[in-house]
Amino acid sequence: MPSARTFNVMDATARALNPPPSSDTRPAKAPIPRDAPRSGPQRGHGLDRLEILKRRAADTPGLISFAGGLPAPGEFPRSKLAASFVRALQNPSCPALQYGWPEGHEDLRAWIAGQLRRRGAQVARDDVIVTSGAQQAVSLAAQMIRGSGARIGVDPESYPGAIELFQALGATIIDDHSHVDAHYLMPAISNPRGRKLSRGDRAKVLSSLRPIIEDDAYADLSFDGPAPRPLLADAPDRVFHVGTFSKTLCPGLRIGWLVPPRALRADVLQLKQSDDLQAASLPQAILEDYLRTEDFDHRLVRLREFYGRRATRMERALRRYLPGWRFDLPAGGFAIWVEPDAEPNEAFFLAAAIEHGVAFDPGSMFRAGGAVSPFALRLCFSSVWRDDDLDEGVRRLARCWAEIT
Amino acid sequence: MPSARTFNVMDATARALNPPPSSDTRPAKAPIPRDAPRSGPQRGHGLDRLEILKRRAADTPGLISFAGGLPAPGEFPRSKLAASFVRALQNPSCPALQYGWPEGHEDLRAWIAGQLRRRGAQVARDDVIVTSGAQQAVSLAAQMIRGSGARIGVDPESYPGAIELFQALGATIIDDHSHVDAHYLMPAISNPRGRKLSRGDRAKVLSSLRPIIEDDAYADLSFDGPAPRPLLADAPDRVFHVGTFSKTLCPGLRIGWLVPPRALRADVLQLKQSDDLQAASLPQAILEDYLRTEDFDHRLVRLREFYGRRATRMERALRRYLPGWRFDLPAGGFAIWVEPDAEPNEAFFLAAAIEHGVAFDPGSMFRAGGAVSPFALRLCFSSVWRDDDLDEGVRRLARCWAEIT
């Protein structure tokens, strides 16, 4: 086995990798939009054109991207993850590089269960299934629910990956939570609006007695403190609880989780195994080491401050350069949902914005019917390279807006 | 950015991690069976009991496992993968830890396409979709085929992960390739028998004009040389070509690929995105660096020799200790398919073998109907810790066999 010296050498390497590249070093390419709509038959409102624009934006040098829902790359704990990788490789049987069980690594599941218990949910290690990102968790939940009913209720604006998945599975999407067979929602922090579910709406959803997919992707990134009590705590027999490390650590590990109702665990696990056998072992092993050696709570406190500060900075820029645009300051997450004061053609405005060196997520992406009206856009403050880019990006948007309206 | 010195420090770290743990250092736990059958409603022949036995075997200290279809952990290029990880992190925009496009990383797709072109298939970079392992590639292909017909032809013994997937999708499995709507097969090296598809059978399958899922998982591990011309080369318009790094590099990266017929690429990509957005970025970035810096052909030559040598060693042990058992020496892959000279109860024999400190994959796992007769077993020579374990494991099997028959 490698000697103790190896650790020290590695730590030195890790420190050399820190801090992240100086703020003058721009990435070669703009980050890649996560929520990019895909081409496809289900939604006949020009998404193909939007997809082309998204890809063009990602390839435009110097573009400031408010698109995609990506976390800040400067906040990835690169050196610590590298150190965890090297330590994980020192296990003689090397589970980091080998096949594993479909439900995921034990210590990782125990950690996830522990986090949920702290929030009031009675979750044991074996209730947790590690998934290939939150998207797979939502997909597994939706496949389980499909049998029990095809009308899925979502918020009027919701996560495009879920909307398109439900449509692909043949469900009918209702952009309201009344008279549906199941609910999909993000109670802690919604996407794209960054809202918390109100007490009244929470009670209403729980009283419907229907299955609920609780997507908790942004729950740890509420600007005012730790994640709240999940719906899972109050209806464990019909909540499919979904979480992820993509927003709080990094998306590249592609690790999420699903806590399904206990009675369905075996069926979900079977479905998961048919899909892709298991979540990748390497990221799981890295995570296990990282969570054992780092103070994740402390990281979350820092991230909440970081993104909260960015939200405020973008808010100020919007009030200054685009005073006619309406928006609420989000309670958490990565973005501000904006409703401008005119109704230009959405794809035309996005193309013009890209010409001006700025990109955003058009509002129609977040609507099940793909409605372009009322005209809206999601502006992500999360992944720009420097805080200054928030001002400059909004200035570019304002210039473009003045030209076309 | 980190200085050039960082590379050298990392290289030193990497070398310190090499060689793999000495042959006296046993892993804490036996490797985990990949092909472990799962519990579930589709197959009513006692697989629950087999599943329990598999998990028991994995937790038995000192057990020699011939189960699972796992690669040899001693052959994982641990230090080189660690070095690749550290180098991948040095990219300022850090795509290794960020979201990526659903089709996968460009350079990785280009490499895969290049390998297939060398084998005679006309494949461009954009024909390749990077998947979360070969299992997801088979799953995507099967979902595309389902619409066109539900009778899928497989070999009489085939890969359990595919069989159970097809059953879960509602297909009818025919363990023969006549009169079916689609074929699933492993032409280069089959699993579990380790056979090459004969020229006659190849012509027969191609002449059926049906969609074909070509699972090429073991193609690079033929003992007599490089992978052959794929079916994809001869019927690109209806072959779904599946490959993986799990057998030739390591399973922990969970990276495979699918080359679907070009006309279906957009639909497959949409399905892939609904499933899990994308394959994990981190393993893709590691792979891109690794394949750029290492001689993969040389690695394959070495692996073919390594596994070929193990196959021969197990063959000798079988002839010596269990001279009544019938088998063909495999042409490649990880296992020998054995047909013993008696018909004990399968689960009973497996339980007894575990008591004797050895495990195997029972033959029924590989049959669509779950038939336990003719009695057979798959013995994987691939993942035992030392070559000596092959002799000792077969000795234990022989002792157990003598006791129960």
mmCIF file of C-alpha atoms in Angstrom, chain A residues 70-314:
data_model
loop_
_atom_site.group_PDB
_atom_site.id
_atom_site.type_symbol
_atom_site.label_atom_id
_atom_site.label_comp_id
_atom_site.label_asym_id
_atom_site.label_seq_id
_atom_site.Cartn_x
_atom_site.Cartn_y
_atom_site.Cartn_z
ATOM 1 C CA LEU A 70 -25.151 25.619 -13.583
ATOM 2 C CA PRO A 71 -23.277 26.012 -10.309
ATOM 3 C CA ALA A 72 -20.246 28.310 -10.097
ATOM 4 C CA PRO A 73 -17.180 26.389 -11.277
ATOM 5 C CA GLY A 74 -14.965 28.470 -9.002
ATOM 6 C CA GLU A 75 -16.741 26.891 -6.032
ATOM 7 C CA PHE A 76 -15.946 23.299 -7.000
ATOM 8 C CA PRO A 77 -13.640 21.891 -4.283
ATOM 9 C CA ARG A 78 -11.213 20.609 -6.880
ATOM 10 C CA SER A 79 -8.225 19.930 -4.710
ATOM 11 C CA LYS A 80 -10.284 18.187 -2.050
ATOM 12 C CA LEU A 81 -12.008 15.978 -4.578
ATOM 13 C CA ALA A 82 -8.643 15.052 -6.072
ATOM 14 C CA ALA A 83 -7.342 14.172 -2.617
ATOM 15 C CA SER A 84 -10.437 12.066 -1.984
ATOM 16 C CA PHE A 85 -9.933 10.262 -5.276
ATOM 17 C CA VAL A 86 -6.367 9.362 -4.431
ATOM 18 C CA ARG A 87 -7.376 8.154 -0.974
ATOM 19 C CA ALA A 88 -10.251 6.124 -2.424
ATOM 20 C CA LEU A 89 -7.798 4.377 -4.761
ATOM 21 C CA GLN A 90 -5.734 3.217 -1.800
ATOM 22 C CA ASN A 91 -8.366 0.701 -0.750
ATOM 23 C CA PRO A 92 -6.791 -2.602 -1.864
ATOM 24 C CA SER A 93 -9.982 -4.048 -3.368
ATOM 25 C CA CYS A 94 -10.523 -0.708 -5.113
ATOM 26 C CA PRO A 95 -14.336 -0.453 -5.000
ATOM 27 C CA ALA A 96 -13.935 3.011 -6.562
ATOM 28 C CA LEU A 97 -13.123 1.383 -9.904
ATOM 29 C CA GLN A 98 -15.151 -1.836 -9.625
ATOM 30 C CA TYR A 99 -18.840 -2.710 -10.045
ATOM 31 C CA GLY A 100 -21.056 -2.100 -7.029
ATOM 32 C CA TRP A 101 -24.567 -2.980 -5.885
ATOM 33 C CA PRO A 102 -27.473 -1.242 -7.648
ATOM 34 C CA GLU A 103 -28.644 0.601 -4.528
ATOM 35 C CA GLY A 104 -25.297 2.408 -4.156
ATOM 36 C CA HIS A 105 -22.500 2.603 -1.622
ATOM 37 C CA GLU A 106 -23.444 2.002 2.017
ATOM 38 C CA ASP A 107 -21.678 4.911 3.686
ATOM 39 C CA LEU A 108 -23.011 7.346 1.129
ATOM 40 C CA ARG A 109 -26.575 6.134 1.687
ATOM 41 C CA ALA A 110 -26.059 6.401 5.441
ATOM 42 C CA TRP A 111 -24.899 10.013 5.073
ATOM 43 C CA ILE A 112 -27.899 10.950 2.921
ATOM 44 C CA ALA A 113 -30.291 9.292 5.372
ATOM 45 C CA GLY A 114 -28.647 11.178 8.227
ATOM 46 C CA GLN A 115 -29.165 14.525 6.496
ATOM 47 C CA LEU A 116 -32.847 13.750 5.980
ATOM 48 C CA ARG A 117 -33.282 12.653 9.596
ATOM 49 C CA ARG A 118 -31.886 16.002 10.736
ATOM 50 C CA ARG A 119 -34.694 17.618 8.739
ATOM 51 C CA GLY A 120 -37.343 15.532 10.474
ATOM 52 C CA ALA A 121 -37.840 12.589 8.092
ATOM 53 C CA GLN A 122 -37.571 9.044 9.420
ATOM 54 C CA VAL A 123 -35.171 7.677 6.819
ATOM 55 C CA ALA A 124 -32.885 4.680 7.249
ATOM 56 C CA ARG A 125 -29.807 3.957 5.179
ATOM 57 C CA ASP A 126 -31.575 1.225 3.254
ATOM 58 C CA ASP A 127 -34.418 3.538 2.240
ATOM 59 C CA VAL A 128 -32.007 5.485 0.044
ATOM 60 C CA ILE A 129 -31.205 4.556 -3.558
ATOM 61 C CA VAL A 130 -28.229 6.324 -5.102
ATOM 62 C CA THR A 131 -29.075 7.442 -8.635
ATOM 63 C CA SER A 132 -27.279 8.748 -11.709
ATOM 64 C CA GLY A 133 -28.222 12.311 -10.857
ATOM 65 C CA ALA A 134 -31.559 13.765 -9.766
ATOM 66 C CA GLN A 135 -32.898 13.379 -13.309
ATOM 67 C CA GLN A 136 -32.782 9.590 -13.018
ATOM 68 C CA ALA A 137 -34.443 9.802 -9.603
ATOM 69 C CA VAL A 138 -37.321 11.819 -11.091
ATOM 70 C CA SER A 139 -37.468 9.391 -14.007
ATOM 71 C CA LEU A 140 -37.701 6.329 -11.737
ATOM 72 C CA ALA A 141 -40.379 7.990 -9.621
ATOM 73 C CA ALA A 142 -42.377 8.998 -12.687
ATOM 74 C CA GLN A 143 -42.219 5.475 -14.075
ATOM 75 C CA MET A 144 -43.530 4.074 -10.802
ATOM 76 C CA ILE A 145 -46.349 6.614 -10.666
ATOM 77 C CA ARG A 146 -47.388 6.196 -14.273
ATOM 78 C CA GLY A 147 -49.384 3.083 -13.467
ATOM 79 C CA SER A 148 -51.447 4.880 -10.889
ATOM 80 C CA GLY A 149 -52.436 7.841 -13.007
ATOM 81 C CA ALA A 150 -51.417 9.907 -15.944
ATOM 82 C CA ARG A 151 -52.325 13.455 -14.877
ATOM 83 C CA ILE A 152 -49.290 15.005 -13.221
ATOM 84 C CA GLY A 153 -49.609 18.402 -11.577
ATOM 85 C CA VAL A 154 -46.699 20.827 -11.855
ATOM 86 C CA ASP A 155 -46.240 24.533 -11.112
ATOM 87 C CA PRO A 156 -47.140 26.877 -14.004
ATOM 88 C CA GLU A 157 -43.393 27.208 -14.509
ATOM 89 C CA SER A 158 -41.348 24.146 -13.654
ATOM 90 C CA TYR A 159 -38.134 22.246 -14.331
ATOM 91 C CA PRO A 160 -37.950 21.451 -18.091
ATOM 92 C CA GLY A 161 -36.202 18.101 -17.531
ATOM 93 C CA ALA A 162 -39.189 16.884 -15.529
ATOM 94 C CA ILE A 163 -41.808 18.313 -17.900
ATOM 95 C CA GLU A 164 -40.232 16.673 -20.932
ATOM 96 C CA LEU A 165 -39.747 13.407 -19.097
ATOM 97 C CA PHE A 166 -43.412 13.263 -18.061
ATOM 98 C CA GLN A 167 -44.468 14.051 -21.621
ATOM 99 C CA ALA A 168 -42.169 11.351 -22.979
ATOM 100 C CA LEU A 169 -43.794 8.865 -20.594
ATOM 101 C CA GLY A 170 -47.197 9.758 -21.959
ATOM 102 C CA ALA A 171 -48.452 11.648 -18.924
ATOM 103 C CA THR A 172 -50.730 14.647 -19.170
ATOM 104 C CA ILE A 173 -49.190 17.683 -17.527
ATOM 105 C CA ILE A 174 -51.530 19.950 -15.598
ATOM 106 C CA ASP A 175 -49.960 23.249 -14.606
ATOM 107 C CA ASP A 176 -51.893 23.388 -11.393
ATOM 108 C CA HIS A 177 -52.080 21.021 -8.427
ATOM 109 C CA SER A 178 -55.875 20.490 -8.364
ATOM 110 C CA HIS A 179 -57.552 17.335 -9.653
ATOM 111 C CA VAL A 180 -54.400 15.483 -10.583
ATOM 112 C CA ASP A 181 -53.208 11.938 -10.004
ATOM 113 C CA ALA A 182 -49.747 12.952 -8.798
ATOM 114 C CA HIS A 183 -47.725 16.048 -8.003
ATOM 115 C CA TYR A 184 -44.259 17.141 -9.033
ATOM 116 C CA LEU A 185 -42.886 20.059 -7.096
ATOM 117 C CA MET A 186 -39.860 21.663 -5.453
ATOM 118 C CA PRO A 187 -41.184 22.769 -2.081
ATOM 119 C CA ALA A 188 -37.952 24.080 -0.537
ATOM 120 C CA ILE A 189 -36.814 26.265 -3.457
ATOM 121 C CA SER A 190 -38.674 26.094 -6.744
ATOM 122 C CA ASN A 191 -37.139 26.248 -10.195
ATOM 123 C CA PRO A 192 -37.312 28.635 -12.068
ATOM 124 C CA ARG A 193 -38.951 31.083 -9.623
ATOM 125 C CA GLY A 194 -36.798 30.408 -6.561
ATOM 126 C CA ARG A 195 -39.845 30.403 -4.294
ATOM 127 C CA LYS A 196 -40.636 28.486 -1.114
ATOM 128 C CA LEU A 197 -43.886 26.567 -0.990
ATOM 129 C CA SER A 198 -46.300 28.483 1.216
ATOM 130 C CA ARG A 199 -47.709 26.832 4.326
ATOM 131 C CA GLY A 200 -51.158 26.844 2.767
ATOM 132 C CA ASP A 201 -50.039 25.245 -0.488
ATOM 133 C CA ARG A 202 -48.044 22.665 1.424
ATOM 134 C CA ALA A 203 -51.132 21.684 3.412
ATOM 135 C CA LYS A 204 -53.161 21.546 0.208
ATOM 136 C CA VAL A 205 -50.732 19.266 -1.596
ATOM 137 C CA LEU A 206 -50.430 16.978 1.414
ATOM 138 C CA SER A 207 -54.200 16.799 1.793
ATOM 139 C CA SER A 208 -54.639 15.589 -1.781
ATOM 140 C CA LEU A 209 -53.389 12.141 -0.682
ATOM 141 C CA ARG A 210 -51.772 11.596 -4.098
ATOM 142 C CA PRO A 211 -48.204 10.483 -4.826
ATOM 143 C CA ILE A 212 -45.745 13.365 -4.724
ATOM 144 C CA ILE A 213 -42.382 13.702 -6.433
ATOM 145 C CA GLU A 214 -40.510 16.069 -4.128
ATOM 146 C CA ASP A 215 -37.544 17.474 -6.063
ATOM 147 C CA ASP A 216 -35.191 18.899 -3.482
ATOM 148 C CA ALA A 217 -32.376 19.908 -5.826
ATOM 149 C CA TYR A 218 -31.975 23.444 -4.430
ATOM 150 C CA ALA A 219 -33.179 22.789 -0.855
ATOM 151 C CA ASP A 220 -29.751 23.355 0.694
ATOM 152 C CA LEU A 221 -29.328 26.654 -1.118
ATOM 153 C CA SER A 222 -32.009 28.712 0.557
ATOM 154 C CA PHE A 223 -30.425 32.090 1.323
ATOM 155 C CA ASP A 224 -31.845 32.259 4.830
ATOM 156 C CA GLY A 225 -30.606 28.985 6.278
ATOM 157 C CA PRO A 226 -30.699 25.183 6.333
ATOM 158 C CA ALA A 227 -33.116 23.100 4.294
ATOM 159 C CA PRO A 228 -36.625 22.870 5.737
ATOM 160 C CA ARG A 229 -38.683 19.855 6.784
ATOM 161 C CA PRO A 230 -39.308 17.873 3.598
ATOM 162 C CA LEU A 231 -42.721 16.650 2.479
ATOM 163 C CA LEU A 232 -41.199 13.198 2.905
ATOM 164 C CA ALA A 233 -41.359 13.701 6.667
ATOM 165 C CA ASP A 234 -45.122 14.112 6.547
ATOM 166 C CA ALA A 235 -46.124 11.558 3.921
ATOM 167 C CA PRO A 236 -43.388 8.903 3.660
ATOM 168 C CA ASP A 237 -45.813 6.381 2.199
ATOM 169 C CA ARG A 238 -46.414 8.389 -0.978
ATOM 170 C CA VAL A 239 -43.538 10.839 -1.369
ATOM 171 C CA PHE A 240 -40.697 10.079 -3.784
ATOM 172 C CA HIS A 241 -37.961 12.268 -2.381
ATOM 173 C CA VAL A 242 -35.297 13.400 -4.855
ATOM 174 C CA GLY A 243 -31.950 15.005 -4.052
ATOM 175 C CA THR A 244 -28.599 15.683 -5.684
ATOM 176 C CA PHE A 245 -25.015 16.788 -5.127
ATOM 177 C CA SER A 246 -25.034 18.658 -8.444
ATOM 178 C CA LYS A 247 -25.968 22.046 -7.020
ATOM 179 C CA THR A 248 -24.081 21.928 -3.720
ATOM 180 C CA LEU A 249 -20.897 20.139 -4.752
ATOM 181 C CA CYS A 250 -20.566 19.660 -8.495
ATOM 182 C CA PRO A 251 -22.611 18.201 -11.353
ATOM 183 C CA GLY A 252 -19.689 16.228 -12.786
ATOM 184 C CA LEU A 253 -20.057 13.446 -10.233
ATOM 185 C CA ARG A 254 -23.613 12.861 -11.516
ATOM 186 C CA ILE A 255 -24.816 11.554 -8.162
ATOM 187 C CA GLY A 256 -28.325 12.026 -6.866
ATOM 188 C CA TRP A 257 -30.689 9.982 -4.764
ATOM 189 C CA LEU A 258 -34.224 8.766 -4.476
ATOM 190 C CA VAL A 259 -36.074 7.820 -1.308
ATOM 191 C CA PRO A 260 -39.160 6.028 -2.615
ATOM 192 C CA PRO A 261 -42.067 4.886 -0.458
ATOM 193 C CA ARG A 262 -40.763 1.844 1.412
ATOM 194 C CA ALA A 263 -43.330 -0.517 -0.117
ATOM 195 C CA LEU A 264 -42.013 0.278 -3.612
ATOM 196 C CA ARG A 265 -38.309 0.118 -2.889
ATOM 197 C CA ALA A 266 -37.731 -3.328 -4.402
ATOM 198 C CA ASP A 267 -39.563 -2.421 -7.613
ATOM 199 C CA VAL A 268 -37.723 0.887 -7.950
ATOM 200 C CA LEU A 269 -34.424 -0.859 -7.411
ATOM 201 C CA GLN A 270 -35.232 -3.363 -10.124
ATOM 202 C CA LEU A 271 -36.103 -0.550 -12.520
ATOM 203 C CA LYS A 272 -32.882 1.253 -11.619
ATOM 204 C CA GLN A 273 -30.854 -1.882 -12.298
ATOM 205 C CA SER A 274 -32.480 -2.379 -15.704
ATOM 206 C CA ASP A 275 -31.770 1.259 -16.562
ATOM 207 C CA ASP A 276 -28.039 1.360 -15.899
ATOM 208 C CA LEU A 277 -27.124 -1.303 -13.277
ATOM 209 C CA GLN A 278 -25.897 1.264 -10.752
ATOM 210 C CA ALA A 279 -24.654 4.819 -10.298
ATOM 211 C CA ALA A 280 -20.959 5.117 -11.128
ATOM 212 C CA SER A 281 -18.718 3.700 -8.384
ATOM 213 C CA LEU A 282 -15.924 6.234 -8.757
ATOM 214 C CA PRO A 283 -17.956 9.350 -7.927
ATOM 215 C CA GLN A 284 -19.596 7.471 -5.042
ATOM 216 C CA ALA A 285 -16.230 6.501 -3.587
ATOM 217 C CA ILE A 286 -14.938 10.064 -3.960
ATOM 218 C CA LEU A 287 -18.054 11.384 -2.245
ATOM 219 C CA GLU A 288 -17.778 8.926 0.630
ATOM 220 C CA ASP A 289 -14.258 10.053 1.348
ATOM 221 C CA TYR A 290 -15.061 13.727 0.832
ATOM 222 C CA LEU A 291 -18.067 13.679 3.170
ATOM 223 C CA ARG A 292 -16.054 11.803 5.798
ATOM 224 C CA THR A 293 -13.219 14.322 5.745
ATOM 225 C CA GLU A 294 -14.905 17.668 5.037
ATOM 226 C CA ASP A 295 -17.395 19.816 6.919
ATOM 227 C CA PHE A 296 -20.277 19.859 4.472
ATOM 228 C CA ASP A 297 -22.468 22.033 6.697
ATOM 229 C CA HIS A 298 -19.786 24.679 6.635
ATOM 230 C CA ARG A 299 -19.613 24.453 2.848
ATOM 231 C CA LEU A 300 -23.381 24.964 2.636
ATOM 232 C CA VAL A 301 -23.232 28.070 4.829
ATOM 233 C CA ARG A 302 -20.570 29.515 2.541
ATOM 234 C CA LEU A 303 -22.497 28.629 -0.644
ATOM 235 C CA ARG A 304 -25.701 30.202 0.667
ATOM 236 C CA GLU A 305 -23.792 33.430 1.279
ATOM 237 C CA PHE A 306 -22.076 33.223 -2.097
ATOM 238 C CA TYR A 307 -25.230 32.731 -4.166
ATOM 239 C CA GLY A 308 -27.248 35.108 -1.977
ATOM 240 C CA ARG A 309 -24.650 37.815 -2.651
ATOM 241 C CA ARG A 310 -24.819 37.146 -6.380
ATOM 242 C CA ALA A 311 -28.621 37.292 -6.342
ATOM 243 C CA THR A 312 -28.471 40.696 -4.696
ATOM 244 C CA ARG A 313 -25.881 41.905 -7.170
ATOM 245 C CA MET A 314 -27.985 40.842 -10.142
#
